[in-house]
Amino acid sequence: MVANTSAVKVAGIYFLFSMIWIIVTDYLLMVWIDDIGDFHLYSSGKGLIFIAVSASLIYFLIRHELLKLHAARENITLLETHDPLTGLFNRSQYEQSLKALDKRQVPYGLILFDINGLRLINELYDYDTGNALLRDVAGRIANAIPASAFLARSGGDAFAVLLEDVDADEVKQLAETLQASFNQIQLGKLQSTMALGYAFNATQKPSRDVVAEAEKALSQSKLADSTSSSNAVINSIKTALYERSDETEQHAQRMQRLARAFGQRLDLPYTALNDLEMLTMLHDIGKIGIDDAVLKKPGRLTDAEYEMMKQHTTIGYKMATTIQEIEHIAYFILTHHEWYDGRGYPKGLKGEAIPLLSRVLAIIDAYDVMTHDRVYKKAVTKLEAIAELRRCQGTQFDPALIDTFIDMISNQTYD
């Protein structure tokens, strides 16, 4: 198809040039030459010039098209063998390299990498941010391994390194060095971690067994690093939330202190206390999905804008259910704007049908918002905030929890 297009292009240019040449030169000869003999002489010369010029034109046209075809073939070849995002070899080449090693039966090492939380990064930010992280990690790995090593992007968030002419100790040493280097990945404010597994083939085992061994080590690395990975995931969520909304880290920290004290006053179990603290940090993650014009509006929201803002509980719930590290608090996120009398949202739950942690959070959040400045309002005093909590006791808030909370804060400051 490309060749046909090029041929038509060359023929079209040649035809157009020929027509213009004949019409223009014949007209000029008729205007300038009166003698018939001179006319024939110049006509013959014109023909020779036309042959020379058209031959040169055809040569340059064909050469230009051939160079374009060659470049197109090189690009096609590159796309067949390389990942267009990172410029590394692709999975197909990785698999072919393993097959070639099977045939040659030489010792080699295999190191596998996985970026933890890439899907979450794409959801919280956008695919451009995730792609930037992939390119950054690809460049770091490429700079950290020997020039003779084979490096491929073997999956969406995965990379593979093949090393020949090395022994088991060299593979282990390189893997441990890489593990230390990639223990924490920082790209701007974005945080992530990398899991790593490796294997060495010294006994001419099939490559599938070597891959299985490396993948098992990779899974063990993920399991061992689960706490660090979870922290990185949560930090990424918090960073995105603070950047997109009027929520601040100081607000979350104050709420954490209140939550710990209130939870202990309520004799909540250890796991519930931890869930409550996590909820204070992440209850508004759905605001990441609200339009900036609504989210950052300094004045009062219109009815339509308020309805849009109310969607943050449902958006946050859907996000949390897709993130393993926080899915256990997803329902609390959904219900943290429910009212004790049933007039809240999104489900209109009433009384103890609302989860306890959601009822607790509602009180803590309201108190902290009232007692600290916001873009749209000035802070009130502790006494004024307590009076407002009393006013909403039994309507917006659980009456028994209000009594306990007010008793707790009356004689102590939690700023």
mmCIF file of C-alpha atoms in Angstrom:
data_model
loop_
_atom_site.group_PDB
_atom_site.id
_atom_site.type_symbol
_atom_site.label_atom_id
_atom_site.label_comp_id
_atom_site.label_asym_id
_atom_site.label_seq_id
_atom_site.Cartn_x
_atom_site.Cartn_y
_atom_site.Cartn_z
ATOM 1 C CA MET A 1 0.000 0.000 0.000
ATOM 2 C CA VAL A 2 2.821 2.411 0.945
ATOM 3 C CA ALA A 3 4.741 1.494 -2.229
ATOM 4 C CA ASN A 4 1.642 2.095 -4.379
ATOM 5 C CA THR A 5 1.098 5.474 -2.769
ATOM 6 C CA SER A 6 4.714 6.451 -3.400
ATOM 7 C CA ALA A 7 4.517 5.349 -7.064
ATOM 8 C CA VAL A 8 1.324 7.352 -7.631
ATOM 9 C CA LYS A 9 2.920 10.353 -5.954
ATOM 10 C CA VAL A 10 6.020 10.212 -8.191
ATOM 11 C CA ALA A 11 3.910 9.691 -11.345
ATOM 12 C CA GLY A 12 1.598 12.557 -10.389
ATOM 13 C CA ILE A 13 4.475 14.994 -9.788
ATOM 14 C CA TYR A 14 6.134 13.930 -13.050
ATOM 15 C CA PHE A 15 2.876 14.350 -15.001
ATOM 16 C CA LEU A 16 2.242 17.796 -13.503
ATOM 17 C CA PHE A 17 5.811 18.934 -14.168
ATOM 18 C CA SER A 18 5.650 17.647 -17.773
ATOM 19 C CA MET A 19 2.370 19.441 -18.526
ATOM 20 C CA ILE A 20 3.602 22.713 -17.042
ATOM 21 C CA TRP A 21 6.907 22.409 -18.911
ATOM 22 C CA ILE A 22 5.264 21.756 -22.304
ATOM 23 C CA ILE A 23 2.611 24.483 -21.982
ATOM 24 C CA VAL A 24 4.935 27.151 -20.603
ATOM 25 C CA THR A 25 7.931 26.512 -22.876
ATOM 26 C CA ASP A 26 5.796 26.210 -26.050
ATOM 27 C CA TYR A 27 4.076 29.479 -25.188
ATOM 28 C CA LEU A 28 7.413 31.228 -24.589
ATOM 29 C CA LEU A 29 8.849 29.938 -27.892
ATOM 30 C CA MET A 30 5.817 31.161 -29.822
ATOM 31 C CA VAL A 31 6.049 34.574 -28.168
ATOM 32 C CA TRP A 32 9.818 35.061 -28.492
ATOM 33 C CA ILE A 33 10.776 33.143 -31.701
ATOM 34 C CA ASP A 34 9.555 34.350 -35.103
ATOM 35 C CA ASP A 35 11.829 32.351 -37.393
ATOM 36 C CA ILE A 36 10.578 28.817 -38.077
ATOM 37 C CA GLY A 37 14.111 27.430 -38.240
ATOM 38 C CA ASP A 38 15.049 28.910 -34.907
ATOM 39 C CA PHE A 39 11.772 27.591 -33.518
ATOM 40 C CA HIS A 40 12.654 23.992 -34.466
ATOM 41 C CA LEU A 41 16.188 24.439 -33.145
ATOM 42 C CA TYR A 42 15.012 25.729 -29.767
ATOM 43 C CA SER A 43 12.320 23.090 -29.628
ATOM 44 C CA SER A 44 14.977 20.389 -29.949
ATOM 45 C CA GLY A 45 17.083 22.054 -27.253
ATOM 46 C CA LYS A 46 14.033 22.352 -25.057
ATOM 47 C CA GLY A 47 13.479 18.612 -25.395
ATOM 48 C CA LEU A 48 17.048 17.807 -24.336
ATOM 49 C CA ILE A 49 16.752 20.119 -21.349
ATOM 50 C CA PHE A 50 13.437 18.504 -20.444
ATOM 51 C CA ILE A 51 15.029 15.044 -20.509
ATOM 52 C CA ALA A 52 17.870 16.157 -18.234
ATOM 53 C CA VAL A 53 15.643 18.055 -15.812
ATOM 54 C CA SER A 54 12.949 15.351 -15.663
ATOM 55 C CA ALA A 55 15.555 12.616 -15.139
ATOM 56 C CA SER A 56 17.014 14.571 -12.213
ATOM 57 C CA LEU A 57 13.530 15.211 -10.854
ATOM 58 C CA ILE A 58 12.565 11.540 -11.067
ATOM 59 C CA TYR A 59 15.853 10.540 -9.408
ATOM 60 C CA PHE A 60 15.338 12.852 -6.427
ATOM 61 C CA LEU A 61 11.656 11.946 -6.113
ATOM 62 C CA ILE A 62 12.357 8.221 -6.137
ATOM 63 C CA ARG A 63 15.298 8.629 -3.758
ATOM 64 C CA HIS A 64 13.133 10.667 -1.365
ATOM 65 C CA GLU A 65 10.347 8.068 -1.427
ATOM 66 C CA LEU A 66 12.812 5.189 -0.969
ATOM 67 C CA LEU A 67 14.303 6.907 2.092
ATOM 68 C CA LYS A 68 10.794 7.341 3.511
ATOM 69 C CA LEU A 69 10.018 3.683 2.847
ATOM 70 C CA HIS A 70 13.264 2.643 4.516
ATOM 71 C CA ALA A 71 12.480 4.802 7.578
ATOM 72 C CA ALA A 72 8.945 3.376 7.705
ATOM 73 C CA ARG A 73 10.303 -0.189 7.613
ATOM 74 C CA GLU A 74 12.758 0.642 10.406
ATOM 75 C CA ASN A 75 9.917 2.086 12.509
ATOM 76 C CA ILE A 76 7.795 -1.011 11.883
ATOM 77 C CA THR A 77 10.720 -3.237 12.864
ATOM 78 C CA LEU A 78 11.286 -1.133 15.981
ATOM 79 C CA LEU A 79 7.617 -1.379 16.967
ATOM 80 C CA GLU A 80 7.729 -5.145 16.460
ATOM 81 C CA THR A 81 10.688 -5.522 18.824
ATOM 82 C CA HIS A 82 10.527 -2.566 21.236
ATOM 83 C CA ASP A 83 8.075 -1.089 23.708
ATOM 84 C CA PRO A 84 7.047 2.332 22.317
ATOM 85 C CA LEU A 85 6.685 3.921 25.774
ATOM 86 C CA THR A 86 10.039 3.036 27.358
ATOM 87 C CA GLY A 87 12.112 2.197 24.279
ATOM 88 C CA LEU A 88 13.080 -1.148 25.856
ATOM 89 C CA PHE A 89 12.670 -4.532 24.211
ATOM 90 C CA ASN A 90 9.086 -5.794 24.409
ATOM 91 C CA ARG A 91 7.652 -9.035 25.781
ATOM 92 C CA SER A 92 7.873 -10.782 22.412
ATOM 93 C CA GLN A 93 11.626 -10.176 22.278
ATOM 94 C CA TYR A 94 11.952 -11.253 25.899
ATOM 95 C CA GLU A 95 10.284 -14.585 25.125
ATOM 96 C CA GLN A 96 12.407 -15.042 21.991
ATOM 97 C CA SER A 97 15.559 -14.378 24.022
ATOM 98 C CA LEU A 98 14.540 -17.081 26.511
ATOM 99 C CA LYS A 99 13.966 -19.538 23.650
ATOM 100 C CA ALA A 100 17.378 -18.687 22.205
ATOM 101 C CA LEU A 101 18.988 -19.340 25.607
ATOM 102 C CA ASP A 102 17.210 -22.718 25.737
ATOM 103 C CA LYS A 103 18.785 -23.659 22.406
ATOM 104 C CA ARG A 104 22.256 -22.428 23.305
ATOM 105 C CA GLN A 105 22.136 -24.019 26.780
ATOM 106 C CA VAL A 106 24.400 -21.463 28.458
ATOM 107 C CA PRO A 107 24.307 -20.335 32.110
ATOM 108 C CA TYR A 108 22.361 -17.107 32.681
ATOM 109 C CA GLY A 109 20.640 -15.040 35.339
ATOM 110 C CA LEU A 110 17.113 -13.640 35.279
ATOM 111 C CA ILE A 111 15.929 -10.676 37.377
ATOM 112 C CA LEU A 112 12.246 -9.690 37.401
ATOM 113 C CA PHE A 113 10.848 -6.357 38.607
ATOM 114 C CA ASP A 114 7.310 -5.182 39.389
ATOM 115 C CA ILE A 115 6.243 -1.611 40.179
ATOM 116 C CA ASN A 116 3.832 -1.709 43.104
ATOM 117 C CA GLY A 117 0.647 0.353 42.842
ATOM 118 C CA LEU A 118 0.892 1.437 39.190
ATOM 119 C CA ARG A 119 -2.831 0.871 38.595
ATOM 120 C CA LEU A 120 -3.629 3.063 41.596
ATOM 121 C CA ILE A 121 -1.324 5.807 40.332
ATOM 122 C CA ASN A 122 -3.133 5.755 36.988
ATOM 123 C CA GLU A 123 -6.498 6.013 38.775
ATOM 124 C CA LEU A 124 -5.521 8.745 41.236
ATOM 125 C CA TYR A 125 -3.598 10.904 38.799
ATOM 126 C CA ASP A 126 -3.745 9.935 35.115
ATOM 127 C CA TYR A 127 -2.037 7.639 32.646
ATOM 128 C CA ASP A 128 0.508 10.326 31.753
ATOM 129 C CA THR A 129 1.761 10.244 35.355
ATOM 130 C CA GLY A 130 1.906 6.438 35.339
ATOM 131 C CA ASN A 131 3.737 6.497 32.017
ATOM 132 C CA ALA A 132 6.246 9.007 33.374
ATOM 133 C CA LEU A 133 6.916 6.644 36.282
ATOM 134 C CA LEU A 134 7.416 3.712 33.890
ATOM 135 C CA ARG A 135 9.886 5.693 31.779
ATOM 136 C CA ASP A 136 11.743 6.847 34.890
ATOM 137 C CA VAL A 137 12.050 3.302 36.278
ATOM 138 C CA ALA A 138 13.107 1.925 32.869
ATOM 139 C CA GLY A 139 15.876 4.523 32.666
ATOM 140 C CA ARG A 140 17.079 3.791 36.199
ATOM 141 C CA ILE A 141 17.248 0.050 35.594
ATOM 142 C CA ALA A 142 19.048 0.560 32.269
ATOM 143 C CA ASN A 143 21.665 2.741 33.997
ATOM 144 C CA ALA A 144 22.141 0.262 36.850
ATOM 145 C CA ILE A 145 22.789 -2.947 34.863
ATOM 146 C CA PRO A 146 25.747 -3.968 32.690
ATOM 147 C CA ALA A 147 25.685 -2.707 29.103
ATOM 148 C CA SER A 148 25.712 -6.307 27.845
ATOM 149 C CA ALA A 149 22.511 -7.212 29.743
ATOM 150 C CA PHE A 150 19.180 -7.678 27.981
ATOM 151 C CA LEU A 151 16.413 -5.456 29.401
ATOM 152 C CA ALA A 152 12.746 -5.702 28.433
ATOM 153 C CA ARG A 153 9.402 -4.376 29.557
ATOM 154 C CA SER A 154 7.749 -7.736 30.056
ATOM 155 C CA GLY A 155 4.324 -6.514 31.197
ATOM 156 C CA GLY A 156 2.268 -3.456 32.110
ATOM 157 C CA ASP A 157 4.219 -2.790 35.319
ATOM 158 C CA ALA A 158 6.930 -5.436 34.884
ATOM 159 C CA PHE A 159 10.527 -5.515 33.645
ATOM 160 C CA ALA A 160 12.950 -8.384 33.030
ATOM 161 C CA VAL A 161 16.760 -8.492 32.867
ATOM 162 C CA LEU A 162 18.719 -11.375 31.316
ATOM 163 C CA LEU A 163 22.435 -11.679 32.128
ATOM 164 C CA GLU A 164 24.901 -13.959 30.362
ATOM 165 C CA ASP A 165 28.524 -14.714 31.204
ATOM 166 C CA VAL A 166 27.858 -14.334 34.929
ATOM 167 C CA ASP A 167 27.836 -16.697 37.886
ATOM 168 C CA ALA A 168 25.224 -17.092 40.621
ATOM 169 C CA ASP A 169 27.039 -14.786 43.048
ATOM 170 C CA GLU A 170 27.182 -11.975 40.472
ATOM 171 C CA VAL A 171 23.438 -12.282 39.772
ATOM 172 C CA LYS A 172 22.670 -12.261 43.510
ATOM 173 C CA GLN A 173 24.917 -9.265 44.132
ATOM 174 C CA LEU A 174 23.382 -7.265 41.281
ATOM 175 C CA ALA A 175 19.862 -8.176 42.408
ATOM 176 C CA GLU A 176 20.570 -7.077 45.988
ATOM 177 C CA THR A 177 22.125 -3.820 44.761
ATOM 178 C CA LEU A 178 19.089 -3.128 42.584
ATOM 179 C CA GLN A 179 16.713 -4.013 45.430
ATOM 180 C CA ALA A 180 18.414 -1.476 47.683
ATOM 181 C CA SER A 181 18.384 1.179 44.950
ATOM 182 C CA PHE A 182 14.680 0.709 44.226
ATOM 183 C CA ASN A 183 13.459 0.216 47.787
ATOM 184 C CA GLN A 184 11.672 3.567 47.453
ATOM 185 C CA ILE A 185 10.814 5.204 44.123
ATOM 186 C CA GLN A 186 10.260 8.959 44.271
ATOM 187 C CA LEU A 187 9.047 10.909 41.224
ATOM 188 C CA GLY A 188 8.146 14.433 42.322
ATOM 189 C CA LYS A 189 5.607 13.979 45.132
ATOM 190 C CA LEU A 190 4.733 10.512 43.880
ATOM 191 C CA GLN A 191 5.908 7.510 45.897
ATOM 192 C CA SER A 192 6.012 3.856 44.931
ATOM 193 C CA THR A 193 8.022 0.721 45.636
ATOM 194 C CA MET A 194 9.536 -2.017 43.504
ATOM 195 C CA ALA A 195 9.359 -5.759 44.078
ATOM 196 C CA LEU A 196 12.213 -7.919 42.741
ATOM 197 C CA GLY A 197 12.876 -11.630 42.239
ATOM 198 C CA TYR A 198 15.741 -13.440 40.586
ATOM 199 C CA ALA A 199 16.954 -16.888 39.542
ATOM 200 C CA PHE A 200 20.142 -18.397 38.095
ATOM 201 C CA ASN A 201 20.288 -21.211 35.557
ATOM 202 C CA ALA A 202 23.523 -23.165 35.776
ATOM 203 C CA THR A 203 22.157 -26.637 35.002
ATOM 204 C CA GLN A 204 20.531 -26.087 31.584
ATOM 205 C CA LYS A 205 17.033 -26.088 33.057
ATOM 206 C CA PRO A 206 14.204 -25.096 30.676
ATOM 207 C CA SER A 207 13.612 -21.348 30.709
ATOM 208 C CA ARG A 208 10.045 -21.874 31.954
ATOM 209 C CA ASP A 209 11.467 -23.345 35.178
ATOM 210 C CA VAL A 210 13.860 -20.422 35.571
ATOM 211 C CA VAL A 211 11.023 -17.942 35.023
ATOM 212 C CA ALA A 212 8.845 -19.812 37.553
ATOM 213 C CA GLU A 213 11.646 -19.667 40.124
ATOM 214 C CA ALA A 214 12.156 -15.934 39.594
ATOM 215 C CA GLU A 215 8.394 -15.282 39.736
ATOM 216 C CA LYS A 216 8.152 -17.192 43.019
ATOM 217 C CA ALA A 217 10.935 -15.040 44.458
ATOM 218 C CA LEU A 218 9.124 -11.961 43.132
ATOM 219 C CA SER A 219 5.906 -12.991 44.908
ATOM 220 C CA GLN A 220 7.823 -13.543 48.158
ATOM 221 C CA SER A 221 9.382 -10.094 47.767
ATOM 222 C CA LYS A 222 5.925 -8.563 47.322
ATOM 223 C CA LEU A 223 4.680 -10.343 50.433
ATOM 224 C CA ALA A 224 7.687 -9.284 52.521
ATOM 225 C CA ASP A 225 7.350 -5.708 51.278
ATOM 226 C CA SER A 226 3.590 -5.517 51.763
ATOM 227 C CA THR A 227 3.788 -2.994 54.627
ATOM 228 C CA SER A 228 6.117 -0.659 52.735
ATOM 229 C CA SER A 229 4.033 -1.042 49.590
ATOM 230 C CA SER A 230 0.818 -0.296 51.485
ATOM 231 C CA ASN A 231 2.380 2.810 53.008
ATOM 232 C CA ALA A 232 3.461 3.996 49.561
ATOM 233 C CA VAL A 233 -0.054 3.406 48.209
ATOM 234 C CA ILE A 234 -1.648 5.326 51.084
ATOM 235 C CA ASN A 235 0.872 8.160 50.750
ATOM 236 C CA SER A 236 0.080 8.427 47.023
ATOM 237 C CA ILE A 237 -3.641 8.657 47.810
ATOM 238 C CA LYS A 238 -3.067 11.334 50.450
ATOM 239 C CA THR A 239 -0.799 13.341 48.150
ATOM 240 C CA ALA A 240 -3.390 13.286 45.374
ATOM 241 C CA LEU A 241 -6.142 14.299 47.824
ATOM 242 C CA TYR A 242 -4.178 17.213 49.290
ATOM 243 C CA GLU A 243 -3.282 18.466 45.809
ATOM 244 C CA ARG A 244 -6.821 18.266 44.449
ATOM 245 C CA SER A 245 -9.004 19.407 47.350
ATOM 246 C CA ASP A 246 -9.205 21.812 50.283
ATOM 247 C CA GLU A 247 -8.268 18.969 52.628
ATOM 248 C CA THR A 248 -4.876 19.511 54.281
ATOM 249 C CA GLU A 249 -2.363 17.285 55.967
ATOM 250 C CA GLN A 250 -2.746 19.348 59.150
ATOM 251 C CA HIS A 251 -6.519 18.665 59.136
ATOM 252 C CA ALA A 252 -5.878 14.929 58.754
ATOM 253 C CA GLN A 253 -3.273 14.925 61.535
ATOM 254 C CA ARG A 254 -5.582 16.755 63.952
ATOM 255 C CA MET A 255 -8.382 14.321 63.140
ATOM 256 C CA GLN A 256 -6.039 11.391 63.727
ATOM 257 C CA ARG A 257 -5.231 12.646 67.227
ATOM 258 C CA LEU A 258 -8.921 13.170 67.964
ATOM 259 C CA ALA A 259 -9.786 9.756 66.518
ATOM 260 C CA ARG A 260 -7.198 7.961 68.636
ATOM 261 C CA ALA A 261 -8.382 9.676 71.816
ATOM 262 C CA PHE A 262 -12.100 9.255 71.026
ATOM 263 C CA GLY A 263 -11.641 5.630 69.986
ATOM 264 C CA GLN A 264 -9.826 4.830 73.212
ATOM 265 C CA ARG A 265 -12.565 6.571 75.186
ATOM 266 C CA LEU A 266 -15.079 4.304 73.397
ATOM 267 C CA ASP A 267 -12.940 1.201 74.095
ATOM 268 C CA LEU A 268 -12.678 0.386 70.412
ATOM 269 C CA PRO A 269 -10.612 -2.731 69.571
ATOM 270 C CA TYR A 270 -7.092 -2.204 68.220
ATOM 271 C CA THR A 271 -8.077 -3.017 64.634
ATOM 272 C CA ALA A 272 -11.039 -0.636 64.769
ATOM 273 C CA LEU A 273 -8.764 2.116 66.119
ATOM 274 C CA ASN A 274 -6.400 1.615 63.181
ATOM 275 C CA ASP A 275 -9.312 1.624 60.720
ATOM 276 C CA LEU A 276 -10.640 4.838 62.274
ATOM 277 C CA GLU A 277 -7.255 6.545 61.949
ATOM 278 C CA MET A 278 -6.990 5.463 58.320
ATOM 279 C CA LEU A 279 -10.547 6.688 57.748
ATOM 280 C CA THR A 280 -9.675 10.148 59.090
ATOM 281 C CA MET A 281 -6.969 10.389 56.437
ATOM 282 C CA LEU A 282 -8.857 8.926 53.484
ATOM 283 C CA HIS A 283 -12.595 9.486 53.997
ATOM 284 C CA ASP A 284 -12.679 12.213 51.334
ATOM 285 C CA ILE A 285 -10.640 10.468 48.620
ATOM 286 C CA GLY A 286 -13.685 10.664 46.350
ATOM 287 C CA LYS A 287 -13.062 14.411 46.053
ATOM 288 C CA ILE A 288 -10.236 13.483 43.690
ATOM 289 C CA GLY A 289 -12.970 12.668 41.161
ATOM 290 C CA ILE A 290 -14.894 15.950 41.568
ATOM 291 C CA ASP A 291 -14.430 18.757 39.041
ATOM 292 C CA ASP A 292 -11.931 21.407 40.195
ATOM 293 C CA ALA A 293 -14.387 24.223 39.473
ATOM 294 C CA VAL A 294 -16.713 22.776 42.121
ATOM 295 C CA LEU A 295 -14.065 21.429 44.466
ATOM 296 C CA LYS A 296 -12.131 24.689 44.785
ATOM 297 C CA LYS A 297 -14.982 27.177 44.516
ATOM 298 C CA PRO A 298 -14.445 29.779 47.277
ATOM 299 C CA GLY A 299 -18.098 30.788 47.576
ATOM 300 C CA ARG A 300 -21.328 28.944 48.313
ATOM 301 C CA LEU A 301 -22.167 26.038 45.998
ATOM 302 C CA THR A 302 -25.300 26.092 43.871
ATOM 303 C CA ASP A 303 -27.825 23.280 44.317
ATOM 304 C CA ALA A 304 -26.467 21.541 41.203
ATOM 305 C CA GLU A 305 -22.877 21.928 42.415
ATOM 306 C CA TYR A 306 -23.801 20.593 45.851
ATOM 307 C CA GLU A 307 -25.375 17.515 44.257
ATOM 308 C CA MET A 308 -22.151 17.008 42.327
ATOM 309 C CA MET A 309 -20.072 17.406 45.512
ATOM 310 C CA LYS A 310 -22.231 14.810 47.291
ATOM 311 C CA GLN A 311 -21.063 12.232 44.759
ATOM 312 C CA HIS A 312 -17.628 12.151 46.438
ATOM 313 C CA THR A 313 -18.827 9.515 48.918
ATOM 314 C CA THR A 314 -19.859 7.131 46.128
ATOM 315 C CA ILE A 315 -16.739 7.883 44.079
ATOM 316 C CA GLY A 316 -14.559 7.302 47.143
ATOM 317 C CA TYR A 317 -16.321 4.020 47.882
ATOM 318 C CA LYS A 318 -15.769 2.753 44.326
ATOM 319 C CA MET A 319 -12.109 3.772 44.435
ATOM 320 C CA ALA A 320 -11.531 2.105 47.800
ATOM 321 C CA THR A 321 -13.106 -1.191 46.698
ATOM 322 C CA THR A 322 -10.517 -1.447 43.912
ATOM 323 C CA ILE A 323 -7.538 -0.796 46.209
ATOM 324 C CA GLN A 324 -6.606 -3.793 48.323
ATOM 325 C CA GLU A 325 -4.891 -1.752 51.015
ATOM 326 C CA ILE A 326 -8.012 0.278 51.890
ATOM 327 C CA GLU A 327 -10.950 -1.801 50.673
ATOM 328 C CA HIS A 328 -11.837 -2.729 54.272
ATOM 329 C CA ILE A 329 -12.802 0.906 55.000
ATOM 330 C CA ALA A 330 -14.714 1.397 51.732
ATOM 331 C CA TYR A 331 -18.181 1.180 53.336
ATOM 332 C CA PHE A 332 -17.190 3.667 56.045
ATOM 333 C CA ILE A 333 -16.119 6.081 53.289
ATOM 334 C CA LEU A 334 -19.495 5.614 51.590
ATOM 335 C CA THR A 335 -21.498 6.321 54.760
ATOM 336 C CA HIS A 336 -19.559 9.082 56.518
ATOM 337 C CA HIS A 337 -22.142 11.730 55.483
ATOM 338 C CA GLU A 338 -25.173 9.779 56.706
ATOM 339 C CA TRP A 339 -27.272 11.515 59.405
ATOM 340 C CA TYR A 340 -28.523 9.852 62.563
ATOM 341 C CA ASP A 341 -32.116 10.850 61.711
ATOM 342 C CA GLY A 342 -31.887 9.398 58.180
ATOM 343 C CA ARG A 343 -31.585 12.710 56.275
ATOM 344 C CA GLY A 344 -27.977 12.178 55.183
ATOM 345 C CA TYR A 345 -26.553 10.794 51.953
ATOM 346 C CA PRO A 346 -26.049 8.737 49.828
ATOM 347 C CA LYS A 347 -28.203 5.890 51.244
ATOM 348 C CA GLY A 348 -30.357 7.699 53.795
ATOM 349 C CA LEU A 349 -29.368 5.303 56.585
ATOM 350 C CA LYS A 350 -30.721 5.939 60.076
ATOM 351 C CA GLY A 351 -29.482 5.383 63.628
ATOM 352 C CA GLU A 352 -27.277 2.373 64.241
ATOM 353 C CA ALA A 353 -27.729 1.225 60.642
ATOM 354 C CA ILE A 354 -24.919 3.702 60.039
ATOM 355 C CA PRO A 355 -21.555 2.016 60.820
ATOM 356 C CA LEU A 356 -20.088 3.068 64.174
ATOM 357 C CA LEU A 357 -16.833 4.347 62.649
ATOM 358 C CA SER A 358 -18.787 6.521 60.198
ATOM 359 C CA ARG A 359 -20.801 8.013 63.087
ATOM 360 C CA VAL A 360 -17.597 8.662 65.025
ATOM 361 C CA LEU A 361 -15.859 10.240 62.047
ATOM 362 C CA ALA A 362 -18.799 12.567 61.331
ATOM 363 C CA ILE A 363 -18.440 14.128 64.795
ATOM 364 C CA ILE A 364 -14.635 14.444 64.641
ATOM 365 C CA ASP A 365 -14.723 15.952 61.145
ATOM 366 C CA ALA A 366 -17.453 18.465 61.977
ATOM 367 C CA TYR A 367 -15.684 19.600 65.144
ATOM 368 C CA ASP A 368 -12.307 20.113 63.448
ATOM 369 C CA VAL A 369 -13.834 21.965 60.489
ATOM 370 C CA MET A 370 -15.752 24.286 62.830
ATOM 371 C CA THR A 371 -12.760 25.120 65.008
ATOM 372 C CA HIS A 372 -10.292 25.915 62.194
ATOM 373 C CA ASP A 373 -10.288 28.474 59.385
ATOM 374 C CA ARG A 374 -11.353 27.452 55.893
ATOM 375 C CA VAL A 375 -11.318 29.437 52.646
ATOM 376 C CA TYR A 376 -15.079 29.904 52.909
ATOM 377 C CA LYS A 377 -15.413 30.531 56.684
ATOM 378 C CA LYS A 378 -13.726 31.643 59.879
ATOM 379 C CA ALA A 379 -13.105 29.324 62.834
ATOM 380 C CA VAL A 380 -15.431 29.365 65.844
ATOM 381 C CA THR A 381 -14.467 28.874 69.481
ATOM 382 C CA LYS A 382 -14.546 25.518 71.238
ATOM 383 C CA LEU A 383 -17.655 26.556 73.182
ATOM 384 C CA GLU A 384 -19.442 27.628 69.996
ATOM 385 C CA ALA A 385 -18.500 24.313 68.336
ATOM 386 C CA ILE A 386 -19.809 22.365 71.330
ATOM 387 C CA ALA A 387 -23.060 24.311 71.194
ATOM 388 C CA GLU A 388 -23.435 23.426 67.498
ATOM 389 C CA LEU A 389 -22.756 19.755 68.194
ATOM 390 C CA ARG A 390 -25.436 19.851 70.910
ATOM 391 C CA ARG A 391 -27.858 21.500 68.484
ATOM 392 C CA CYS A 392 -27.339 18.663 65.975
ATOM 393 C CA GLN A 393 -27.427 15.910 68.619
ATOM 394 C CA GLY A 394 -29.942 13.270 67.597
ATOM 395 C CA THR A 395 -30.432 14.734 64.124
ATOM 396 C CA GLN A 396 -27.068 14.783 62.375
ATOM 397 C CA PHE A 397 -25.073 13.034 65.089
ATOM 398 C CA ASP A 398 -25.436 10.000 67.347
ATOM 399 C CA PRO A 399 -26.639 11.468 70.702
ATOM 400 C CA ALA A 400 -24.709 9.003 72.894
ATOM 401 C CA LEU A 401 -21.482 9.606 70.963
ATOM 402 C CA ILE A 402 -21.956 13.373 71.230
ATOM 403 C CA ASP A 403 -22.149 13.136 75.030
ATOM 404 C CA THR A 404 -18.929 11.111 75.170
ATOM 405 C CA PHE A 405 -17.105 13.382 72.695
ATOM 406 C CA ILE A 406 -18.066 16.621 74.433
ATOM 407 C CA ASP A 407 -17.047 15.176 77.791
ATOM 408 C CA MET A 408 -13.668 14.256 76.254
ATOM 409 C CA ILE A 409 -12.870 17.618 74.636
ATOM 410 C CA SER A 410 -14.250 19.850 77.371
ATOM 411 C CA ASN A 411 -11.184 19.504 79.574
ATOM 412 C CA GLN A 412 -8.444 18.878 76.998
ATOM 413 C CA THR A 413 -7.080 20.390 73.776
ATOM 414 C CA TYR A 414 -6.227 18.193 70.789
ATOM 415 C CA ASP A 415 -4.766 20.760 68.347
#
